CSV table of C-alpha atoms and ligand atoms in Angstrom, one decimal:
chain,number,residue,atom,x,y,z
A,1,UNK,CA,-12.9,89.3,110.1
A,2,UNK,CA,-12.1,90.8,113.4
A,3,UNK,CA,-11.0,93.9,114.0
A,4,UNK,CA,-7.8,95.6,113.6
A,5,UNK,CA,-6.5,98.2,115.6
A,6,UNK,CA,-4.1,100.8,114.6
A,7,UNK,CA,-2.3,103.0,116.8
A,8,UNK,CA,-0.5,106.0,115.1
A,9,UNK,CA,3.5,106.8,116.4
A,10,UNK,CA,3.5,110.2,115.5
A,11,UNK,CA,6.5,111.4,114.3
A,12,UNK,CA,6.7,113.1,111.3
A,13,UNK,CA,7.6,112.2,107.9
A,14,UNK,CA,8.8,109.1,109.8
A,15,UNK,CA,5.3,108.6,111.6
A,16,UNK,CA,3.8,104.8,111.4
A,17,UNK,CA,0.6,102.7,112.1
A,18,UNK,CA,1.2,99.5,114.3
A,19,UNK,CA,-1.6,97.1,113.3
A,20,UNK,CA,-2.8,94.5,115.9
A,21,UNK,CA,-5.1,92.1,115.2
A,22,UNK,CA,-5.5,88.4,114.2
A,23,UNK,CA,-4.1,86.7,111.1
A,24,UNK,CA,-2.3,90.1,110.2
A,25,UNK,CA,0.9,88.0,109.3
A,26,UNK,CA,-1.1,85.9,106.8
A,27,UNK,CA,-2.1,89.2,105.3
A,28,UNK,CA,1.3,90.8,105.2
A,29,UNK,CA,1.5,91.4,101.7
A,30,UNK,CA,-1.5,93.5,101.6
A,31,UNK,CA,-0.6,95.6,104.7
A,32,UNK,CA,3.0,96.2,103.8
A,33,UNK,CA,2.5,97.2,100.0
A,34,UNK,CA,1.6,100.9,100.3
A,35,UNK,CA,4.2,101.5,102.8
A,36,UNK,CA,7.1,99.7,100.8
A,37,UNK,CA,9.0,101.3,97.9
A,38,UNK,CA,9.9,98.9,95.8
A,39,UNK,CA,8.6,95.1,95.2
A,40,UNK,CA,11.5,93.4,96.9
A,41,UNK,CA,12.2,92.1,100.2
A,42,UNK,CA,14.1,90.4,102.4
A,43,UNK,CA,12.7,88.1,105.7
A,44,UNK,CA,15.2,88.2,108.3
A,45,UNK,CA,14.0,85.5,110.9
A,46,UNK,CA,15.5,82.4,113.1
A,47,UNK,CA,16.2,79.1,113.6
A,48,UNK,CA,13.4,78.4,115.8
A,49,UNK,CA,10.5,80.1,113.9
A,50,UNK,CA,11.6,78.6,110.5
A,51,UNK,CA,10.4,75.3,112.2
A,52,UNK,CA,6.7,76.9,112.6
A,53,UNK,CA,4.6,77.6,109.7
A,54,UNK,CA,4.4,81.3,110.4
A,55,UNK,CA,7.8,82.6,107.6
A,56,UNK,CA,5.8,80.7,105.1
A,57,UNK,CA,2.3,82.5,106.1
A,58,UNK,CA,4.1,86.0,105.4
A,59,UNK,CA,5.9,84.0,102.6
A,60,UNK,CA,2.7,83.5,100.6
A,61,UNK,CA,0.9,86.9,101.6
A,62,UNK,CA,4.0,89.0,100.6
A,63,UNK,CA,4.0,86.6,96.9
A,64,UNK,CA,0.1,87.3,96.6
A,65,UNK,CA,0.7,90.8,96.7
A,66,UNK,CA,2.8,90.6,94.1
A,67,UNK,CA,6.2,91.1,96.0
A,68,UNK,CA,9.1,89.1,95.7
A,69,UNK,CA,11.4,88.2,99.0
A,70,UNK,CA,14.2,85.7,99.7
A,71,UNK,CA,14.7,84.9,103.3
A,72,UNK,CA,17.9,85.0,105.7
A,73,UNK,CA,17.8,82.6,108.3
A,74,UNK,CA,19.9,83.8,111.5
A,75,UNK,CA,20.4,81.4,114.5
A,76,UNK,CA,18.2,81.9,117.6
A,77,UNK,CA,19.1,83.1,120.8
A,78,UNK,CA,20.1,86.3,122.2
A,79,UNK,CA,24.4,85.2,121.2
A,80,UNK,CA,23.2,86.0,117.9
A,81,UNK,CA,22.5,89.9,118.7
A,82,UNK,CA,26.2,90.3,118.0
A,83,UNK,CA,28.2,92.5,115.5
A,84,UNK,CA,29.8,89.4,114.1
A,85,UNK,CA,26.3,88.1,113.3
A,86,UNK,CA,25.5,91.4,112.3
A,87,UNK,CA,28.1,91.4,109.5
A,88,UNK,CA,27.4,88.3,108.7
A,89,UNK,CA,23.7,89.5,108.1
A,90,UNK,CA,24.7,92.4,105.8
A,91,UNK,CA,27.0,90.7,103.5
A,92,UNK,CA,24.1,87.6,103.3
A,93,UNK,CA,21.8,90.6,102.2
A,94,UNK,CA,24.1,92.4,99.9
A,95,UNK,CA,25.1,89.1,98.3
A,96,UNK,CA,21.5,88.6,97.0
A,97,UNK,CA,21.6,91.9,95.6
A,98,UNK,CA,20.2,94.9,97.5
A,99,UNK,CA,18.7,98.2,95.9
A,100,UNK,CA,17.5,101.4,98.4
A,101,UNK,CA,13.8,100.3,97.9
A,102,UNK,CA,14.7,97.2,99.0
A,103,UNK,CA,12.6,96.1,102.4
A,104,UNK,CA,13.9,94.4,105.4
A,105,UNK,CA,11.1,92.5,107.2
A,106,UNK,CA,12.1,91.4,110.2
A,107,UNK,CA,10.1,88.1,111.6
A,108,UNK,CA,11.0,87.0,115.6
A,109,UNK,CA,11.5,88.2,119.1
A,110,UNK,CA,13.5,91.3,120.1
A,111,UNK,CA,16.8,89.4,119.1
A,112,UNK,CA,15.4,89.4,115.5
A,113,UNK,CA,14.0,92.9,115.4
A,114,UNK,CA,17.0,94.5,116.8
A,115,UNK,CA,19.4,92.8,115.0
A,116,UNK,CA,17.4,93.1,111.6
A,117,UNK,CA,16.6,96.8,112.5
A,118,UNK,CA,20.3,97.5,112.8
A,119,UNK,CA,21.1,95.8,109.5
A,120,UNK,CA,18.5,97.8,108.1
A,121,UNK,CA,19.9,101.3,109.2
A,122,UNK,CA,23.4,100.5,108.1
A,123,UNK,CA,22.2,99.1,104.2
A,124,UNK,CA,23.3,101.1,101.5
A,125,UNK,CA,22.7,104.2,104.8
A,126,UNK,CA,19.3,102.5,105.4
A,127,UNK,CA,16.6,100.9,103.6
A,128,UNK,CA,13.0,100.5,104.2
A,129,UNK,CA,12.4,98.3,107.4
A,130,UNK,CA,9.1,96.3,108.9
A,131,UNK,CA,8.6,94.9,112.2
A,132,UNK,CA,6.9,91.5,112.4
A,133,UNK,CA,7.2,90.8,116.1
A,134,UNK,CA,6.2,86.9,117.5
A,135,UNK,CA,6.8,87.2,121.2
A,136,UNK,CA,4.7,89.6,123.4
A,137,UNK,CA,7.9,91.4,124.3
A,138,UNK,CA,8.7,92.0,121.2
A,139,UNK,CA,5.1,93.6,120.4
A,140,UNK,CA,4.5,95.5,123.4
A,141,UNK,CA,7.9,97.1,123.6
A,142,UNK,CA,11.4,96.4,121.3
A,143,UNK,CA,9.3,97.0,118.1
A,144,UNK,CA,7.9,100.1,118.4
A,145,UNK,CA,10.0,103.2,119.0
A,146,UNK,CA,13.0,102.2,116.2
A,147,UNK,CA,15.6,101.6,119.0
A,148,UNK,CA,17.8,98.7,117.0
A,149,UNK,CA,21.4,97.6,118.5
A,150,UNK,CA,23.5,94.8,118.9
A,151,UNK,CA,25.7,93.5,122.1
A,152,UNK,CA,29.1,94.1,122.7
A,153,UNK,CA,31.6,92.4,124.9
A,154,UNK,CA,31.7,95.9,127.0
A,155,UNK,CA,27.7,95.3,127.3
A,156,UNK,CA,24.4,94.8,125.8
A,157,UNK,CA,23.3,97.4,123.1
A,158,UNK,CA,26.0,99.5,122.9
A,159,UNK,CA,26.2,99.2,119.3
A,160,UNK,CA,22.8,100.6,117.3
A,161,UNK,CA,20.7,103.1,115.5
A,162,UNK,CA,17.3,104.9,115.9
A,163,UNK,CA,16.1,103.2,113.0
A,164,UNK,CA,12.2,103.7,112.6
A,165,UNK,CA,9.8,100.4,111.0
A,166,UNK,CA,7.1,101.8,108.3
A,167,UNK,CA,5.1,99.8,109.6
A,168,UNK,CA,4.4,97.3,112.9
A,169,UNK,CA,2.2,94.5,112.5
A,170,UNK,CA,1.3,93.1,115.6
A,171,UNK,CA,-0.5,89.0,115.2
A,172,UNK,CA,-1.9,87.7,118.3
A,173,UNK,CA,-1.7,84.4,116.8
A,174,UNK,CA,1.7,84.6,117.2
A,175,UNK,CA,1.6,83.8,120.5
A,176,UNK,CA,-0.3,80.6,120.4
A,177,UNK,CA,2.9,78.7,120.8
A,178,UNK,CA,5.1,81.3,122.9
A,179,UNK,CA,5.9,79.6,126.2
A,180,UNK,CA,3.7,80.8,129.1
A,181,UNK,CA,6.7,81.8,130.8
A,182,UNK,CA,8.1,83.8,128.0
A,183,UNK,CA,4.1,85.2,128.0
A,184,UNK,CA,4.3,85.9,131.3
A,185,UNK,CA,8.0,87.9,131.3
A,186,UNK,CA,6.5,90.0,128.0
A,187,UNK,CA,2.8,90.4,130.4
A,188,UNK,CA,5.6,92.4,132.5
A,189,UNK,CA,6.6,94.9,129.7
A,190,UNK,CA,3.2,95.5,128.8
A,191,UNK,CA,1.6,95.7,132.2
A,192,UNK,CA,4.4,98.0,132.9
A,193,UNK,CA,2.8,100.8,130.7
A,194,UNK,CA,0.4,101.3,132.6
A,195,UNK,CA,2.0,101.3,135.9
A,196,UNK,CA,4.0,104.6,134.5
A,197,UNK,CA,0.9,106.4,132.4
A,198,UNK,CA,-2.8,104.6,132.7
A,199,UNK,CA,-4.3,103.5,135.6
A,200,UNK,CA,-7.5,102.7,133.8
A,201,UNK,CA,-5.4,100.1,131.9
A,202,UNK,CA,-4.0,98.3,134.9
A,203,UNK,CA,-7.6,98.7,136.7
A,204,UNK,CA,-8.8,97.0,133.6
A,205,UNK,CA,-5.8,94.4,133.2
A,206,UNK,CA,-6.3,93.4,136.7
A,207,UNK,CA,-9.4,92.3,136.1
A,208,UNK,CA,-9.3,90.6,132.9
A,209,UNK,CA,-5.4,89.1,132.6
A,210,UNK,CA,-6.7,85.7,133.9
A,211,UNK,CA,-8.2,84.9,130.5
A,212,UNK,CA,-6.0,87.5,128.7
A,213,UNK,CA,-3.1,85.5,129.4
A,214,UNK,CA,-5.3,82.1,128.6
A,215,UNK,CA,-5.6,83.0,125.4
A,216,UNK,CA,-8.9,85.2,124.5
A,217,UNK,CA,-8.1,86.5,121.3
A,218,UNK,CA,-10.0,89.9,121.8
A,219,UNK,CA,-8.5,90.7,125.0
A,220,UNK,CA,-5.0,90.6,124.2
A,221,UNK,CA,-5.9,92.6,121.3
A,222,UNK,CA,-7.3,95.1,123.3
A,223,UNK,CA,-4.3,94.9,125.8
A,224,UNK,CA,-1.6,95.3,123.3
A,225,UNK,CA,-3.3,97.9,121.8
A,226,UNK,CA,-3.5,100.2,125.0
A,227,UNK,CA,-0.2,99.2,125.9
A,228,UNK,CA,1.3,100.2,123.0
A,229,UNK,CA,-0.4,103.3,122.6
A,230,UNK,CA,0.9,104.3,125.5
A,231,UNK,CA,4.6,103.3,124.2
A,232,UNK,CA,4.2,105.4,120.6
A,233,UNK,CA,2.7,108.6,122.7
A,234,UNK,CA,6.1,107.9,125.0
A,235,UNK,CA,8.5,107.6,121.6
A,236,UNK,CA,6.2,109.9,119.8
A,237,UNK,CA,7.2,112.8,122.8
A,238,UNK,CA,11.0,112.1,123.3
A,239,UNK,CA,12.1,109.9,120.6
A,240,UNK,CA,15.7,109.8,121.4
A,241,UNK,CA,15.5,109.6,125.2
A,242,UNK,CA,16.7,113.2,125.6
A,243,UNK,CA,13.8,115.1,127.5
A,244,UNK,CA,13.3,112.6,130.4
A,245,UNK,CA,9.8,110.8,128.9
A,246,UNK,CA,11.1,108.1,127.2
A,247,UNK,CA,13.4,107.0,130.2
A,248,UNK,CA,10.2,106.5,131.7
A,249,UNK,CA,10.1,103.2,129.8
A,250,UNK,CA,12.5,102.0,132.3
A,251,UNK,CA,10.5,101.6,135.2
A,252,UNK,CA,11.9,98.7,137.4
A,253,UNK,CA,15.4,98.7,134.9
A,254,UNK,CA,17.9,99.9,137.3
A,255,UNK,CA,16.8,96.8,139.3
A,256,UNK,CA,16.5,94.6,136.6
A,257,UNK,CA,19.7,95.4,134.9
A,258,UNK,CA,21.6,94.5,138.2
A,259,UNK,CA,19.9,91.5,139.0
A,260,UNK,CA,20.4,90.4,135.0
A,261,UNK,CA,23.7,90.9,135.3
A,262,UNK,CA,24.1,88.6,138.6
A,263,UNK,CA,22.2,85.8,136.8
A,264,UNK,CA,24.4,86.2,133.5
A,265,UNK,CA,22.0,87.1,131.6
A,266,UNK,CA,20.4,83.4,131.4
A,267,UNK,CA,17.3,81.4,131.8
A,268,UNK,CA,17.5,82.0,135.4
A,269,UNK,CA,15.8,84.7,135.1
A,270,UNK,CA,14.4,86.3,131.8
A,271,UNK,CA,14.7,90.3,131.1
A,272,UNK,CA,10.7,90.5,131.7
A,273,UNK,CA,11.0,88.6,134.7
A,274,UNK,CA,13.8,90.9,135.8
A,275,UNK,CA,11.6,93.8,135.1
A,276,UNK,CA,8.2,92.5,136.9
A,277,UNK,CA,10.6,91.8,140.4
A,278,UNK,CA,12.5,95.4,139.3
A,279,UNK,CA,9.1,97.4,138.8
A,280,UNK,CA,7.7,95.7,143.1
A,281,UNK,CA,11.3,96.8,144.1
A,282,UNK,CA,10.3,100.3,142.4
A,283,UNK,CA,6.7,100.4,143.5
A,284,UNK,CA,8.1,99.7,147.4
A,285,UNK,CA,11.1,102.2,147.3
A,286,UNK,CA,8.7,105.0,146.1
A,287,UNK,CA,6.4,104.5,149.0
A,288,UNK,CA,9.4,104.1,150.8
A,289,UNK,CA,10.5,107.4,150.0
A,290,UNK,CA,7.4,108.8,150.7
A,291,UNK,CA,6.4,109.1,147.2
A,292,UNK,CA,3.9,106.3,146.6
A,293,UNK,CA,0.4,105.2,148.1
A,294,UNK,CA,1.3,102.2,150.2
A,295,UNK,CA,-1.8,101.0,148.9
A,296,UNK,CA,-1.2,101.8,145.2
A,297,UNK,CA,2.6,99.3,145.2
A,298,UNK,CA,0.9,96.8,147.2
A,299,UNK,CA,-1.8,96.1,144.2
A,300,UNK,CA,0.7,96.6,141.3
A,301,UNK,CA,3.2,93.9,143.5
A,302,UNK,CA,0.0,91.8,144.3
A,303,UNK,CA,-1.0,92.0,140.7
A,304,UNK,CA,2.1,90.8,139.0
A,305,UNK,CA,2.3,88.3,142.1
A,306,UNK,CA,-0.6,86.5,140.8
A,307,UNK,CA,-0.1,86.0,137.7
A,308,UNK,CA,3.5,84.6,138.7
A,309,UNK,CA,5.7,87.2,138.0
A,310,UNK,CA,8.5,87.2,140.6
A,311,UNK,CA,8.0,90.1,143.2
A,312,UNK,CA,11.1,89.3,145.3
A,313,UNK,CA,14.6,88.3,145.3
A,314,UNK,CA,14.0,85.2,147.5
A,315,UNK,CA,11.8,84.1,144.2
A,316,UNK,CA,14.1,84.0,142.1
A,317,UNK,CA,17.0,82.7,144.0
A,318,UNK,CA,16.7,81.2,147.3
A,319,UNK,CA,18.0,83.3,150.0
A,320,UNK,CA,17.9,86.0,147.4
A,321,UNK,CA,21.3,88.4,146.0
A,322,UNK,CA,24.1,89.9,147.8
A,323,UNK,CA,22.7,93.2,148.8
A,324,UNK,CA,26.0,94.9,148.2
A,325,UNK,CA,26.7,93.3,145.0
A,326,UNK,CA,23.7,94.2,144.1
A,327,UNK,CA,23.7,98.0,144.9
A,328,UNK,CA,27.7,98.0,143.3
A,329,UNK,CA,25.7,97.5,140.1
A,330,UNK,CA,23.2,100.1,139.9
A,331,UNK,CA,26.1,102.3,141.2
A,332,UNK,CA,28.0,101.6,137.8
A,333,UNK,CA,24.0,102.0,136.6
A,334,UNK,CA,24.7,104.3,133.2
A,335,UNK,CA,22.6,106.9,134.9
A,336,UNK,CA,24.0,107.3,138.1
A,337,UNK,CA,25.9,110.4,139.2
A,338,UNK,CA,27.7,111.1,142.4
A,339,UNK,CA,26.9,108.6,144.9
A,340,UNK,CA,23.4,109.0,144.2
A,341,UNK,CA,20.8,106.5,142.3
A,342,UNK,CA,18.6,106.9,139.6
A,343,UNK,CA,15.4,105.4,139.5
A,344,UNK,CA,12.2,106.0,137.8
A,345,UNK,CA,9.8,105.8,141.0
A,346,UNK,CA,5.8,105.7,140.9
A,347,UNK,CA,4.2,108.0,142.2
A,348,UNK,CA,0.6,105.9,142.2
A,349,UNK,CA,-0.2,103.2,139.8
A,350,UNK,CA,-0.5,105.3,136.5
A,351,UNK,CA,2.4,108.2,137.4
A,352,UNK,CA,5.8,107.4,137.3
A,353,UNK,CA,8.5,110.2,137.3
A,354,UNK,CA,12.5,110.4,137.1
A,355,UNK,CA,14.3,110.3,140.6
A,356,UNK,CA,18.2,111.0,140.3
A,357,UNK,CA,18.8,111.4,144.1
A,358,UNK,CA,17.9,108.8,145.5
A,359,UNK,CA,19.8,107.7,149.0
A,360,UNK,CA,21.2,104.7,148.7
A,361,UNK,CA,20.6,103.9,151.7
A,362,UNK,CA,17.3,103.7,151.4
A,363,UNK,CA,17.7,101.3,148.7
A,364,UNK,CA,19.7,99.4,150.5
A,365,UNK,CA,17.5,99.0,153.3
A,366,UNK,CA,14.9,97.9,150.7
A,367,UNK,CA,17.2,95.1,149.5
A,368,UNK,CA,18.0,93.8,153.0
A,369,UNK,CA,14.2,93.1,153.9
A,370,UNK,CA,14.1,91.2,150.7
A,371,UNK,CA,11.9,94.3,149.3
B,1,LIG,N1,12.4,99.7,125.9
B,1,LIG,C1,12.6,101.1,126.2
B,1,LIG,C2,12.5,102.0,125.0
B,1,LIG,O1,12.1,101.6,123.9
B,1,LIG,O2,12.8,103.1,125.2
């Protein structure tokens, strides 16, 4: 068997393992049982991965453990990260019958995990909760840290919890059927961890994400596992985003969130796409500002450049966004304050710190050379 890797968040009574390895999902039961309370559960999960065999794989691990689950099948797509869905989730859930010790695994992408999370907080005032994430996105970034939500129509994740998992199980055989574009756009979450904390990771990544991304089975462990150490030390030192380290996390966002919004959202662009052209654009306004190693933003922009990440708005659309638009957005940017920006800028590949006065028209400059 190969080797699993656990990486401790450290928070408490509320601490966790995440587990990456390969196969873990077929050993669910056995990893899940000590952390449980009780022997039932319930497999949230979606449309599209009910036609793989992986809910069955946990399925039969979960029953050879001696633990009994019924499975809730919600549809896929990010429309379903509603708070109608959500409702519809709980009373699907209470209507098979639900006890405190019952356990909420959620099987998917973000959608799932952050929907299921959310159902799991609200439960009787919140029940035992597992993340079982399928898409590198997912396992690199929305399912570690317990941030669960659902969209509103005033905006995306407005309604949600801090909801810890007992437990993360990370299977890189997950991803032998993810899309290599949906690969790539969760490469960009990962790779992003090290842009803000390790430069020995993204040294390392650089030179082995060729086969990483192929498919080796070892290096992606290894990847994951660095990256998300890096996330649970992050979570583990500001868990609710109110001393300044977890905003870290979003590197490239104030970018990304504009540019989402101009694309609606859509397969345009994906939100990991959005962050790898967000996280260049951060990379080049830091050196713009004086901040960064010209040398240091022209590697990470190269890097993501090669592996086909979009580095600028001409990429994605041709003759890229409106540049005021654009900058009207990150204005109405949650974290903006009196005419002046927020960003998280880099100060090198590996140091990344929180900018709140940032001129904008530097930024805007930025966005008019297609930066
Ligand atoms: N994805 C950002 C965070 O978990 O804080």
């Amino acid at each position: 068997m190969s080797t699993v890797r656990r990486v401790r968040v450290e928070l408490g009574e509320r601490g966790y393992d995440v587990l990456v390895g390969r196969g873990l999902l077929g050993r669910a039961g056995e990893l899940l049982a000590e952390v449980l309370d009780g022997p039932e559960a319930v497999l949230v999960t979606d449309s599209h991965l009910l036609a793989t065999d992986l809910p069955g794989r946990v399925g039969r691990s979960l029953e050879a453990a001696g633990l009994r689950y019924r499975t809730v099948v919600v549809p896929a797509g990010e429309a379903s990260k509603s708070l109608e869905r959500l409702a519809a989730l709980l009373e699907a859930i209470l209507e098979g019958g639900a006890d405190r010790r019952l356990a909420v695994l959620a099987l998917g992408g973000g959608m799932i995990g952050d929907l299921a999370g959310l159902a799991a907080a609200l439960l009787l005032r919140g029940v035992p909760f597992v993340q079982l994430p399928t898409s590198l996105l997912a396992q690199v970034d929305s399912s570690v840290g317990g941030k669960t939500g659902v969209n509103s129509r005033f905006g995306k994740n407005l309604v949600g919890a801090f909801w810890q998992p007992r437990r993360v199980l990370i299977d890189v055989e997950a991803l032998s059927t993810l899309p290599r574009r949906e690969l790539l756009a969760g490469y960009a979450e990962l790779v992003k961890h090290a842009f803000i904390k390790d430069r020995a990771l993204f040294d390392w990544l650089d030179r082995h994400v060729e086969p990483l991304l192929g498919g080796d089975p070892d290096l992606r462990i290894e990847a994951i596992a660095r990256s998300v150490a890096i996330k649970a030390a992050v979570v583990g030192a500001d868990e609710r985003e109110t001393g300044g380290e977890r905003a870290l996390l979003n590197f490239g966002h104030t970018f990304a969130h504009a540019y989402e919004t101009l694309t609606g959202y859509g397969a345009e662009l994906l939100h990991g796409e959005a962050v790898a052209l967000g996280m260049a654009q951060a990379f080049a306004l830091s050196t713009r500002l004086g901040r960064c190693p010209a040398a240091d933003a022209e590697a990470a922009r190269a890097h993501l450049a090669r592996v086909g990440l979009p580095v600028r708005p001409s990429a994605v659309r041709r003759g890229g966004f409106p540049v005021e638009e654009t900058l009207a957005l990150m204005r109405r940017d949650k974290k903006a304050t009196g005419g002046k920006l927020t960003f998280v800028l880099a100060t090198g590949i590996g140091r990344a710190e929180l900018a709140r006065d940032v001129d904008e028209a530097e930024v805007r400059a930025l966005l008019a050379g297609d930066g």
